């Protein structure tokens, strides 16, 4: 296993290096550069443009710049943004990332979970009327033209019904005398979500080995209630209490994007789960499970769904990668100032240091996600565990 | 001895797009407590369908149109799913054809056995269950460490042994063994058969052994039913049936099996193919392949049905007369 992990890491480093070089060449090959609109100014003194280029090192040949960039990259120096000069790309990303992570981590987890749940039930109730209708709806939301759908959602819930805000991630008027930055709230919300999920996961893991099904279920339910009560207490005491209204404001703004993206994203998972699960249901061990006299629910969850999980996890890992780059469209439509907008902005302005930094961030993210996928496969399917040892 | 299982006039068909397939036609047999009962017949003659009906696990398009299955005084046909769950494994357990795929590949073998035990005996603790599994594994000749392995880490023979342990895990009264040794080589086959036989005698279980291999059936069972085209054509004590087969299909089956002892004879194979059950057969269902059919056999009005030909020995009306020696 360790040998396998080591091999994978070695491959990842090479892939990442190639990724950096390719992205840099691609950005460089965009015609023009970030400072070209200086030339539109008729009062520009002669030689000033060249001076600016030299200042940023853009007068050097491509090969030299690539080597320079990559050595600096591995030293941890990402340069300065061309557009927001004194800021570094890291500062920009640090500001934008929590907003995107909060929104899309939420969307991905919710859509994966509901998709898996719905798909599982669809396969199980194959042939019933409800199955037909839900499948048709899922196919619709899977194939719908996403920007159009998002705009329709905005129009209906934001404008026509006026239930939810149309865009942005907060009401500025509420934040005039806020004693802290919105990032503080975002970070707090992320920390909160992560801790709650970890606790939930630990409850699940600890109750795994309990033999009696009843006490296992009761303990898990008790843990879940405890978690909710704990969260309630957290938000109503001390430091978090003052931040509560601001967090509520952000949460309120999150509702519409989360629902919209979830509707689009869950369908893929649901349909995939349905298909794989229908294959699994034909397998002999499902018959064994039925012959053993297990409950329908247990056969569905423990035997069928567990085996249908592998391809679904694969697709989930791939969608994790789109948490950041897939957000470009959503963030533009919902005017959500996150990573997606930063990417779009930096590419349009040819702000190469920021563009490179965001892209390499996505690259690292994607590679790590794939790495985790490989490892979690081994956990989910013991047959892979064996092969990977060799 | 009392009957643990009474099957009466069981009739089952599969609804398919091409029409109904009559897989099981009017089958009647009894199994006594502690007895081992064999069902033999060609592929596709409805053996497995009978087994699935006994557990009420027939495929969704398999419909029982008539008959009753009395297990331990309970009627299984038409029983609710929840009540059936209690009968399954606790009362009747099954050793499936092809143990390779009968295990869930992602759950450890021991856990899959424990799961059944939990379901039927919720009060027992984990250590009690584990102890019992180890005991069962020893009984079927497996190392107890095998319970902590995943199915793919076991060989075919080990999986089959583990399946037998699984079938015994809830102390059932009746075990159905549906061609348990088909996928195994002869040496392992023999070991497994001995294992099943030992366990059955040790625990006093009833056994229904289903196979196409008449030699295996001879070794394993006290009583035998020969199936052809969905119906039982001959039923009786194993020894009796082997000594003096009354139905010409049974005769053909015996003739096509080599005998180790006795004189060397040229094996005779049965001409033709097993009939497709989708077409209704006129007259005696065996008449198209019968080595010595009379005109009467093909008569449409002829009725199939068992008549008594010896002590506890019954054979089909039509063909029981075909053999005259």
XYZ file of C-alpha atoms in Angstrom:
715
model
C 0.000 0.000 0.000
C 2.738 2.523 0.942
C 4.627 1.648 -2.183
C 1.477 2.362 -4.147
C 0.909 5.712 -2.421
C 4.505 6.713 -2.999
C 4.234 5.833 -6.677
C 1.085 7.886 -7.020
C 2.667 10.920 -5.346
C 5.651 10.698 -7.656
C 3.314 10.688 -10.654
C 1.363 13.618 -9.263
C 4.463 15.801 -9.018
C 5.370 15.183 -12.651
C 1.839 15.851 -13.824
C 1.741 19.059 -11.833
C 5.002 20.276 -13.335
C 3.706 19.657 -16.852
C 0.470 21.375 -15.906
C 2.341 24.510 -14.775
C 4.427 24.748 -17.948
C 1.443 24.193 -20.240
C -0.720 26.752 -18.461
C 2.035 29.347 -18.591
C 2.533 28.846 -22.324
C -1.204 29.052 -22.900
C -1.560 32.306 -20.989
C 1.426 33.752 -22.760
C -0.005 32.874 -26.153
C -3.059 35.078 -25.582
C -2.482 38.090 -27.872
C -1.468 41.283 -26.146
C -0.659 41.777 -22.502
C -2.020 43.316 -19.324
C -0.568 46.771 -19.981
C -1.583 47.202 -23.583
C -4.348 49.685 -22.930
C -1.656 52.123 -21.771
C -0.929 52.587 -25.447
C -4.411 54.001 -25.960
C -3.392 57.034 -23.944
C -2.162 59.701 -26.375
C -0.254 61.487 -23.619
C 1.927 58.465 -22.849
C 5.576 59.536 -22.784
C 7.792 57.598 -25.196
C 9.560 54.688 -23.621
C 7.139 54.484 -20.668
C 5.352 51.409 -21.971
C 8.627 49.573 -22.480
C 9.690 50.611 -19.017
C 6.542 49.159 -17.477
C 7.055 45.897 -19.345
C 10.649 45.713 -18.131
C 9.477 46.411 -14.600
C 7.258 43.340 -14.656
C 9.805 41.272 -16.522
C 7.593 40.943 -19.575
C 10.402 41.967 -21.923
C 12.270 38.725 -21.333
C 11.847 35.787 -23.738
C 9.218 33.137 -22.926
C 11.662 30.348 -22.052
C 13.457 32.522 -19.523
C 10.194 33.643 -17.962
C 8.919 30.059 -17.580
C 12.071 28.954 -15.792
C 11.945 32.042 -13.604
C 8.281 31.576 -12.805
C 8.575 27.919 -11.912
C 11.644 28.370 -9.724
C 9.900 31.205 -7.932
C 6.739 29.111 -7.700
C 8.477 26.365 -5.812
C 10.134 28.967 -3.590
C 6.627 30.126 -2.699
C 6.834 33.435 -4.550
C 3.862 33.977 -6.831
C 4.606 37.565 -7.823
C 2.201 40.484 -7.678
C -1.130 41.032 -9.347
C -0.862 43.315 -12.354
C -4.297 44.730 -11.823
C -4.493 45.092 -8.031
C -0.806 45.931 -7.831
C 0.312 45.763 -4.247
C -1.762 42.676 -3.601
C -0.272 39.244 -4.189
C -2.272 36.423 -5.825
C -2.229 34.587 -2.520
C -3.957 37.477 -0.792
C -6.577 37.604 -3.506
C -7.203 33.871 -3.333
C -7.314 33.902 0.450
C -10.011 36.544 0.252
C -12.110 34.801 -2.390
C -11.647 31.129 -1.573
C -13.768 30.867 1.598
C -16.763 32.308 -0.236
C -16.506 29.747 -3.024
C -15.684 26.857 -0.743
C -18.621 27.587 1.511
C -21.065 27.734 -1.373
C -19.840 24.839 -3.471
C -18.801 22.453 -0.767
C -22.348 22.807 0.492
C -23.808 22.279 -2.977
C -21.648 19.264 -3.712
C -22.301 17.486 -0.476
C -26.040 18.162 -0.596
C -26.367 17.160 -4.244
C -24.243 14.048 -3.872
C -26.146 12.911 -0.847
C -29.618 13.588 -2.229
C -28.613 12.184 -5.601
C -27.380 8.958 -4.089
C -30.475 8.675 -1.920
C -32.866 9.356 -4.781
C -31.020 7.060 -7.181
C -31.020 4.265 -4.658
C -34.770 4.521 -4.159
C -35.396 4.844 -7.898
C -33.589 1.595 -8.596
C -35.345 -0.117 -5.737
C -38.814 0.938 -6.855
C -38.187 0.188 -10.455
C -41.338 0.200 -12.551
C -43.532 2.169 -10.184
C -45.252 5.370 -11.254
C -43.250 7.594 -8.899
C -40.047 6.111 -10.283
C -41.033 7.041 -13.836
C -41.844 10.625 -12.946
C -38.776 11.227 -10.824
C -36.578 9.740 -13.542
C -38.118 12.009 -16.173
C -37.608 15.038 -13.930
C -34.027 14.017 -13.260
C -33.287 13.643 -16.943
C -34.742 17.102 -17.494
C -32.641 18.748 -14.811
C -29.572 16.795 -15.942
C -29.849 18.008 -19.513
C -31.256 21.499 -18.998
C -29.179 24.420 -20.279
C -27.735 25.524 -16.986
C -27.413 29.340 -17.399
C -30.972 29.554 -18.648
C -32.214 27.495 -15.740
C -30.276 29.581 -13.220
C -31.669 32.797 -14.692
C -35.186 31.373 -14.543
C -34.703 30.490 -10.890
C -33.388 34.001 -10.218
C -36.303 35.533 -12.056
C -38.900 33.430 -10.271
C -37.651 33.400 -6.679
C -35.752 36.662 -6.694
C -37.907 38.928 -8.820
C -41.411 37.493 -9.301
C -41.933 36.094 -5.814
C -39.343 38.337 -4.159
C -38.520 35.691 -1.566
C -34.774 35.561 -1.967
C -32.043 38.076 -2.858
C -31.156 38.387 -6.537
C -27.390 38.387 -6.216
C -24.314 39.158 -4.147
C -23.529 37.375 -0.944
C -24.678 39.946 1.613
C -26.765 43.087 2.078
C -24.135 45.872 2.274
C -26.426 48.083 4.347
C -26.412 45.507 7.145
C -22.630 45.473 7.224
C -21.943 49.251 7.498
C -21.057 49.086 11.153
C -19.982 45.469 11.247
C -16.889 45.214 13.428
C -15.300 42.625 11.159
C -14.732 41.558 7.614
C -17.069 39.174 5.793
C -14.151 36.751 5.423
C -14.052 36.296 9.168
C -17.655 35.140 9.055
C -17.019 32.863 6.098
C -14.053 31.254 7.808
C -16.095 30.786 10.950
C -18.949 29.214 8.976
C -16.570 26.866 7.192
C -14.900 25.844 10.434
C -18.308 25.246 11.956
C -19.495 23.096 9.047
C -16.287 21.056 8.997
C -16.354 20.411 12.733
C -20.008 19.408 12.698
C -19.389 16.997 9.810
C -16.352 15.508 11.526
C -18.334 14.936 14.709
C -21.111 13.296 12.703
C -18.554 11.112 10.940
C -16.947 10.118 14.240
C -20.337 9.166 15.674
C -20.875 6.979 12.663
C -17.457 5.347 12.915
C -17.685 4.681 16.632
C -21.079 3.030 16.397
C -19.981 0.868 13.487
C -19.065 -2.164 15.529
C -22.135 -2.331 17.709
C -23.780 -5.694 17.167
C -27.387 -4.893 18.012
C -29.079 -3.024 15.183
C -31.508 -1.271 17.489
C -29.006 0.210 19.897
C -26.837 1.194 16.924
C -29.693 3.134 15.373
C -30.656 4.732 18.670
C -27.092 5.750 19.463
C -26.656 7.312 16.036
C -29.894 9.219 16.385
C -28.876 10.375 19.844
C -25.514 11.555 18.478
C -27.261 13.446 15.705
C -29.551 15.235 18.187
C -26.553 16.006 20.365
C -24.780 17.506 17.388
C -27.732 19.747 16.590
C -28.119 20.875 20.192
C -24.384 21.556 20.310
C -24.556 23.705 17.187
C -27.496 25.622 18.613
C -25.595 26.354 21.805
C -22.508 27.364 19.815
C -24.345 30.016 17.822
C -26.089 31.425 20.868
C -23.168 31.946 23.188
C -20.136 34.175 23.446
C -18.308 35.352 20.378
C -20.490 33.535 17.856
C -23.639 35.307 19.097
C -22.431 38.684 17.812
C -21.558 37.129 14.479
C -24.844 35.272 14.218
C -26.847 37.950 12.358
C -24.094 38.344 9.777
C -23.794 34.620 9.312
C -27.564 34.468 8.881
C -27.347 37.159 6.225
C -24.775 35.158 4.252
C -26.746 31.947 4.711
C -29.836 33.692 3.398
C -27.958 34.732 0.277
C -26.688 31.215 -0.190
C -30.108 29.591 -0.407
C -30.889 30.312 -4.041
C -27.511 29.385 -5.563
C -27.364 26.227 -3.448
C -30.841 25.127 -4.519
C -30.251 25.931 -8.182
C -26.927 24.144 -8.467
C -28.189 21.236 -6.391
C -31.178 20.698 -8.675
C -28.856 20.560 -11.658
C -26.107 18.559 -9.994
C -28.064 15.951 -8.048
C -29.696 14.526 -11.171
C -26.391 13.246 -12.553
C -25.636 11.385 -9.341
C -29.193 10.083 -9.090
C -29.238 8.698 -12.620
C -25.795 7.170 -12.243
C -26.715 5.554 -8.938
C -29.935 4.235 -10.458
C -28.117 2.588 -13.343
C -25.309 1.012 -11.335
C -27.683 -0.108 -8.628
C -29.971 -1.794 -11.129
C -26.976 -3.799 -12.324
C -26.072 -4.711 -8.764
C -29.615 -5.818 -7.973
C -29.272 -8.578 -10.548
C -26.290 -10.040 -8.723
C -26.511 -13.314 -6.852
C -25.570 -11.928 -3.480
C -28.730 -9.859 -3.446
C -30.644 -13.132 -3.688
C -28.523 -14.501 -0.856
C -29.351 -11.448 1.207
C -33.047 -11.926 0.529
C -32.844 -15.618 1.343
C -31.185 -14.726 4.631
C -34.387 -12.958 5.581
C -32.832 -9.512 5.887
C -35.089 -6.484 5.823
C -35.677 -4.747 2.519
C -33.947 -1.648 3.797
C -30.885 -3.524 4.851
C -30.623 -5.333 1.524
C -30.994 -2.038 -0.291
C -28.531 -0.045 1.794
C -26.013 -2.570 2.924
C -25.781 -4.922 -0.024
C -27.021 -3.122 -3.108
C -26.166 0.514 -2.476
C -22.788 -0.272 -0.981
C -21.735 -2.027 -4.161
C -23.223 0.657 -6.368
C -21.218 3.297 -4.542
C -17.915 2.954 -6.372
C -18.769 4.625 -9.713
C -20.758 7.233 -7.836
C -17.778 8.143 -5.692
C -15.673 8.450 -8.834
C -18.078 10.947 -10.289
C -18.215 12.766 -6.964
C -14.465 13.171 -6.878
C -14.551 14.607 -10.380
C -17.227 17.084 -9.379
C -15.161 18.140 -6.369
C -12.677 19.509 -8.858
C -15.404 21.619 -10.386
C -16.030 23.200 -6.985
C -13.644 25.909 -8.115
C -13.485 26.019 -11.877
C -17.137 25.101 -12.397
C -18.054 28.024 -10.244
C -17.218 30.533 -12.982
C -20.678 30.320 -14.519
C -22.613 30.179 -11.276
C -20.699 32.996 -9.656
C -21.183 35.198 -12.681
C -24.920 34.595 -12.770
C -25.433 35.042 -9.045
C -22.841 37.857 -8.772
C -21.066 35.841 -6.115
C -17.587 37.346 -5.697
C -15.628 34.119 -5.309
C -12.841 32.224 -7.032
C -14.831 31.803 -10.241
C -15.083 35.524 -10.717
C -11.411 35.933 -9.852
C -10.459 33.426 -12.544
C -12.630 35.096 -15.155
C -11.408 38.543 -14.179
C -7.720 37.651 -14.210
C -7.901 35.843 -17.544
C -9.798 38.673 -19.215
C -7.263 41.199 -17.923
C -4.327 38.943 -18.706
C -3.271 39.258 -15.110
C -0.880 36.323 -15.523
C 0.377 35.940 -11.920
C -3.176 35.780 -10.568
C -4.402 33.565 -13.388
C -1.455 31.199 -12.927
C -1.925 31.120 -9.174
C -5.636 30.339 -9.428
C -5.054 27.725 -12.099
C -2.274 26.033 -10.191
C -4.517 26.089 -7.174
C -7.173 24.244 -9.177
C -4.460 21.910 -10.448
C -3.291 21.018 -6.954
C -6.872 20.607 -5.886
C -7.712 18.295 -8.790
C -4.616 16.180 -8.308
C -5.186 15.828 -4.598
C -8.828 14.926 -5.241
C -7.784 12.182 -7.633
C -5.243 10.963 -5.146
C -7.944 10.771 -2.482
C -10.193 8.998 -4.983
C -7.575 6.305 -5.528
C -7.108 5.807 -1.827
C -10.819 5.753 -1.057
C -11.365 3.165 -3.804
C -9.090 0.889 -1.936
C -11.176 1.447 1.134
C -14.514 0.929 -0.634
C -13.538 -2.090 -2.655
C -11.295 -4.579 -0.910
C -10.504 -6.194 -4.262
C -8.582 -3.085 -5.310
C -6.719 -3.137 -2.010
C -5.110 -6.426 -2.952
C -4.141 -5.504 -6.488
C -2.600 -2.216 -5.448
C -0.148 -3.997 -3.214
C 1.583 -5.573 -6.161
C -41.589 -39.303 11.452
C -43.596 -36.206 10.710
C -43.372 -34.270 7.511
C -41.447 -31.056 7.812
C -42.327 -29.948 4.326
C -45.422 -30.774 2.339
C -45.659 -29.503 -1.197
C -49.041 -30.051 -2.820
C -49.947 -29.507 -6.459
C -47.433 -26.690 -6.766
C -47.767 -24.982 -10.138
C -45.679 -22.001 -11.160
C -45.178 -20.195 -14.434
C -42.977 -17.324 -15.594
C -44.740 -14.556 -17.436
C -42.578 -13.543 -20.381
C -43.137 -11.480 -23.478
C -43.313 -14.633 -25.567
C -45.951 -16.182 -23.361
C -46.108 -18.119 -20.145
C -43.365 -20.600 -19.355
C -44.721 -23.434 -17.238
C -41.669 -24.105 -15.139
C -43.290 -26.124 -12.386
C -46.323 -28.259 -13.116
C -48.440 -29.782 -10.406
C -45.665 -30.992 -8.154
C -46.386 -32.904 -4.958
C -43.840 -34.252 -2.510
C -43.151 -34.504 1.187
C -39.927 -34.265 3.117
C -39.723 -35.860 6.547
C -37.687 -34.475 9.419
C -34.104 -35.666 9.147
C -34.616 -37.061 5.680
C -32.615 -36.144 2.643
C -34.565 -35.727 -0.526
C -33.092 -35.465 -4.001
C -34.416 -33.742 -7.058
C -32.723 -34.720 -10.287
C -33.290 -33.664 -13.859
C -31.754 -31.971 -16.881
C -30.906 -28.289 -17.002
C -34.018 -26.223 -17.426
C -36.429 -28.810 -16.118
C -37.519 -26.580 -13.248
C -35.394 -27.839 -10.350
C -34.169 -24.449 -9.280
C -37.626 -22.965 -9.790
C -38.957 -25.437 -7.249
C -36.212 -24.467 -4.813
C -36.982 -20.784 -5.241
C -40.696 -21.417 -4.723
C -39.948 -23.136 -1.427
C -38.330 -19.936 -0.174
C -40.823 -17.758 -2.037
C -37.869 -16.137 -3.768
C -38.943 -16.778 -7.339
C -38.217 -13.995 -9.814
C -40.763 -11.217 -10.033
C -42.357 -12.663 -13.143
C -42.667 -16.090 -11.555
C -46.260 -16.582 -10.480
C -47.545 -19.444 -8.396
C -50.963 -20.192 -9.812
C -51.890 -23.159 -7.694
C -50.781 -25.368 -4.873
C -49.567 -25.054 -1.352
C -46.265 -25.303 0.469
C -46.644 -26.293 4.086
C -43.471 -25.851 6.082
C -43.661 -26.946 9.691
C -47.412 -26.394 9.584
C -47.161 -22.896 8.067
C -48.497 -22.109 4.629
C -45.774 -20.276 2.687
C -47.704 -19.467 -0.488
C -49.265 -16.058 -0.059
C -47.492 -15.379 3.233
C -46.591 -11.752 3.865
C -43.029 -10.651 3.212
C -42.431 -9.901 6.872
C -43.540 -13.337 8.021
C -41.516 -14.937 5.262
C -38.403 -13.180 6.488
C -38.728 -15.105 9.740
C -39.012 -18.425 7.921
C -36.106 -17.737 5.610
C -32.778 -18.943 6.969
C -34.270 -19.607 10.389
C -36.499 -22.350 9.017
C -35.310 -22.996 5.484
C -31.866 -22.040 4.307
C -30.351 -22.556 0.909
C -26.918 -23.299 -0.491
C -26.893 -21.570 -3.822
C -25.710 -22.751 -7.142
C -22.381 -21.038 -7.789
C -21.040 -19.872 -4.450
C -18.624 -17.584 -6.274
C -21.231 -14.889 -6.642
C -23.313 -15.625 -3.591
C -21.048 -13.509 -1.385
C -21.202 -9.762 -1.301
C -17.700 -8.830 -2.508
C -17.224 -5.851 -0.208
C -18.230 -7.349 3.126
C -16.120 -9.770 5.136
C -17.352 -13.367 5.126
C -17.798 -13.519 8.887
C -19.732 -10.292 8.892
C -22.115 -11.646 6.269
C -22.785 -14.679 8.424
C -23.147 -12.569 11.560
C -25.636 -10.412 9.731
C -28.001 -13.349 9.276
C -27.529 -14.366 12.904
C -28.308 -10.848 14.112
C -31.476 -10.835 12.068
C -32.845 -14.066 13.493
C -31.311 -13.999 16.917
C -31.017 -10.354 17.898
C -30.170 -11.044 21.522
C -26.901 -12.876 20.991
C -23.752 -10.866 21.482
C -20.948 -10.412 19.023
C -18.623 -12.795 20.841
C -21.309 -15.497 20.943
C -21.873 -15.102 17.229
C -18.163 -15.176 16.492
C -17.760 -18.295 18.578
C -20.553 -19.984 16.683
C -19.050 -19.010 13.349
C -15.711 -20.497 14.369
C -17.488 -23.660 15.399
C -19.311 -23.865 12.072
C -16.127 -23.186 10.150
C -14.398 -26.022 11.931
C -17.349 -28.247 11.158
C -17.096 -27.586 7.418
C -13.319 -27.833 7.453
C -12.330 -24.193 7.264
C -9.827 -22.313 9.350
C -11.634 -19.881 11.630
C -9.425 -17.038 10.397
C -11.292 -17.266 7.094
C -14.195 -15.396 8.652
C -12.096 -12.247 8.771
C -11.357 -12.400 5.064
C -13.125 -10.945 2.088
C -14.809 -13.361 -0.329
C -12.250 -12.774 -3.082
C -9.499 -13.882 -0.736
C -10.977 -17.378 -0.524
C -10.706 -20.116 -3.119
C -13.794 -21.570 -4.792
C -13.910 -24.576 -2.500
C -13.440 -22.407 0.581
C -16.261 -20.134 -0.525
C -18.505 -23.142 -0.984
C -17.632 -24.449 2.470
C -18.259 -21.008 3.918
C -21.641 -20.947 2.164
C -22.517 -24.185 3.895
C -21.472 -22.629 7.197
C -23.665 -19.652 6.313
C -26.592 -21.947 5.602
C -26.165 -23.611 8.987
C -25.673 -20.395 10.931
C -29.256 -19.991 12.121
C -29.936 -23.663 12.883
C -32.450 -24.196 10.098
C -34.738 -27.198 10.021
C -34.385 -27.672 6.293
C -31.495 -26.965 3.971
C -31.916 -26.758 0.243
C -28.694 -27.499 -1.604
C -29.090 -26.297 -5.157
C -26.265 -27.871 -7.161
C -23.748 -26.832 -4.536
C -20.812 -28.509 -6.229
C -21.330 -27.660 -9.874
C -18.457 -25.216 -10.158
C -15.917 -27.323 -8.308
C -13.445 -29.968 -9.351
C -14.157 -33.602 -8.517
C -11.873 -33.876 -5.494
C -13.290 -30.793 -3.814
C -16.753 -31.908 -4.883
C -16.356 -35.138 -3.012
C -15.075 -33.376 0.111
C -17.956 -30.931 0.097
C -20.504 -33.683 -0.393
C -19.071 -35.622 2.521
C -19.156 -32.438 4.564
C -22.812 -31.821 3.773
C -23.714 -35.404 4.501
C -21.851 -35.379 7.833
C -23.337 -32.135 8.960
C -26.814 -33.232 7.996
C -26.556 -36.449 9.955
C -24.857 -34.754 12.880
C -27.475 -32.059 13.252
C -30.427 -34.146 12.128
C -31.474 -31.694 9.449
C -33.729 -32.286 6.521
C -32.018 -31.782 3.208
C -33.295 -31.196 -0.279
C -30.482 -31.885 -2.681
C -30.908 -30.626 -6.209
C -28.588 -31.788 -8.950
C -28.378 -32.940 -12.514
C -25.810 -35.482 -11.468
C -27.663 -38.670 -10.692
C -24.562 -40.294 -9.217
C -24.259 -37.571 -6.612
C -27.953 -37.837 -5.813
C -27.599 -41.576 -5.325
C -24.876 -41.014 -2.794
C -26.595 -38.239 -0.924
C -30.273 -38.977 -0.603
C -32.839 -41.300 0.925
C -35.597 -40.413 -1.445
C -35.508 -39.094 -4.959
C -37.757 -37.271 -7.386
C -36.960 -37.238 -11.085
C -38.126 -34.111 -12.856
C -38.781 -33.734 -16.527
C -40.211 -30.665 -18.257
C -41.502 -29.134 -15.046
C -43.181 -32.166 -13.547
C -42.105 -35.038 -11.385
C -42.127 -38.178 -13.516
C -40.921 -40.608 -10.895
C -40.560 -40.444 -7.152
C -39.551 -43.041 -4.633
C -36.872 -44.331 -2.255
C -33.496 -43.797 -3.870
C -32.439 -47.425 -3.743
C -35.713 -48.589 -5.200
C -35.632 -46.075 -8.038
C -32.082 -47.016 -8.946
C -32.709 -50.718 -8.765
C -35.874 -50.752 -10.788
C -36.540 -47.488 -12.589
C -40.092 -47.433 -13.840
C -40.068 -44.365 -16.022
C -38.150 -44.492 -19.257
C -36.593 -41.069 -18.594
C -35.140 -42.284 -15.308
C -33.912 -45.297 -17.174
C -32.214 -43.124 -19.775
C -30.568 -41.029 -17.066
C -29.182 -44.134 -15.429
C -28.028 -45.528 -18.729
C -26.064 -42.400 -19.511
C -24.058 -42.616 -16.279
C -21.043 -44.906 -16.124
C -20.920 -47.377 -13.308
C -17.597 -47.983 -11.591
C -18.479 -51.458 -10.458
C -19.968 -54.131 -12.709
C -19.435 -54.867 -16.339
C -18.393 -52.267 -18.881
C -21.323 -51.141 -20.945
C -21.523 -48.670 -23.761
C -23.201 -45.548 -22.469
C -26.416 -44.619 -24.115
C -27.231 -40.975 -24.418
C -30.711 -39.663 -24.741
C -31.583 -38.286 -28.163
C -33.110 -34.861 -28.617
C -33.185 -31.772 -26.453
C -35.119 -30.893 -23.351
C -38.422 -29.405 -24.456
C -38.989 -25.681 -24.333
C -41.522 -25.151 -21.612
C -43.142 -22.311 -23.463
C -44.887 -24.640 -25.901
C -47.630 -26.865 -24.586
C -46.726 -30.465 -25.200
C -49.439 -32.751 -26.455
C -49.828 -35.976 -24.649
C -46.997 -37.361 -22.554
C -44.278 -34.706 -22.290
C -41.538 -37.291 -22.718
C -43.016 -38.944 -25.807
C -40.918 -36.985 -28.375
C -37.722 -38.389 -26.869
C -38.944 -41.686 -25.566
C -36.888 -44.608 -26.951
C -39.994 -46.742 -27.209
C -43.057 -44.559 -27.599
C -46.370 -46.089 -28.362
C -49.007 -44.315 -30.407
C -51.000 -43.897 -27.286
C -48.309 -41.663 -25.746
C -48.760 -39.014 -28.384
C -52.496 -39.051 -27.968
C -53.498 -35.556 -26.944
C -56.094 -36.709 -24.514
C -53.650 -38.714 -22.453
C -53.352 -37.443 -18.911
C -50.131 -37.163 -17.010
C -50.172 -38.214 -13.411
C -48.374 -40.467 -10.997
C -49.494 -43.953 -10.219
C -48.212 -46.272 -7.576
C -45.653 -48.749 -8.890
C -44.111 -50.049 -5.665
C -43.835 -49.361 -1.956
C -43.759 -45.594 -1.688
C -42.683 -45.549 -5.317
C -44.672 -43.649 -7.899
C -44.116 -43.054 -11.608
C -45.888 -41.316 -14.425
C -48.909 -43.192 -15.762
C -47.911 -43.112 -19.392
C -44.261 -44.021 -19.302
C -44.381 -46.401 -16.378
C -45.697 -48.954 -18.810
C -43.004 -48.343 -21.416
C -40.421 -50.434 -19.652
C -41.241 -54.056 -19.631
C -38.501 -56.340 -18.579
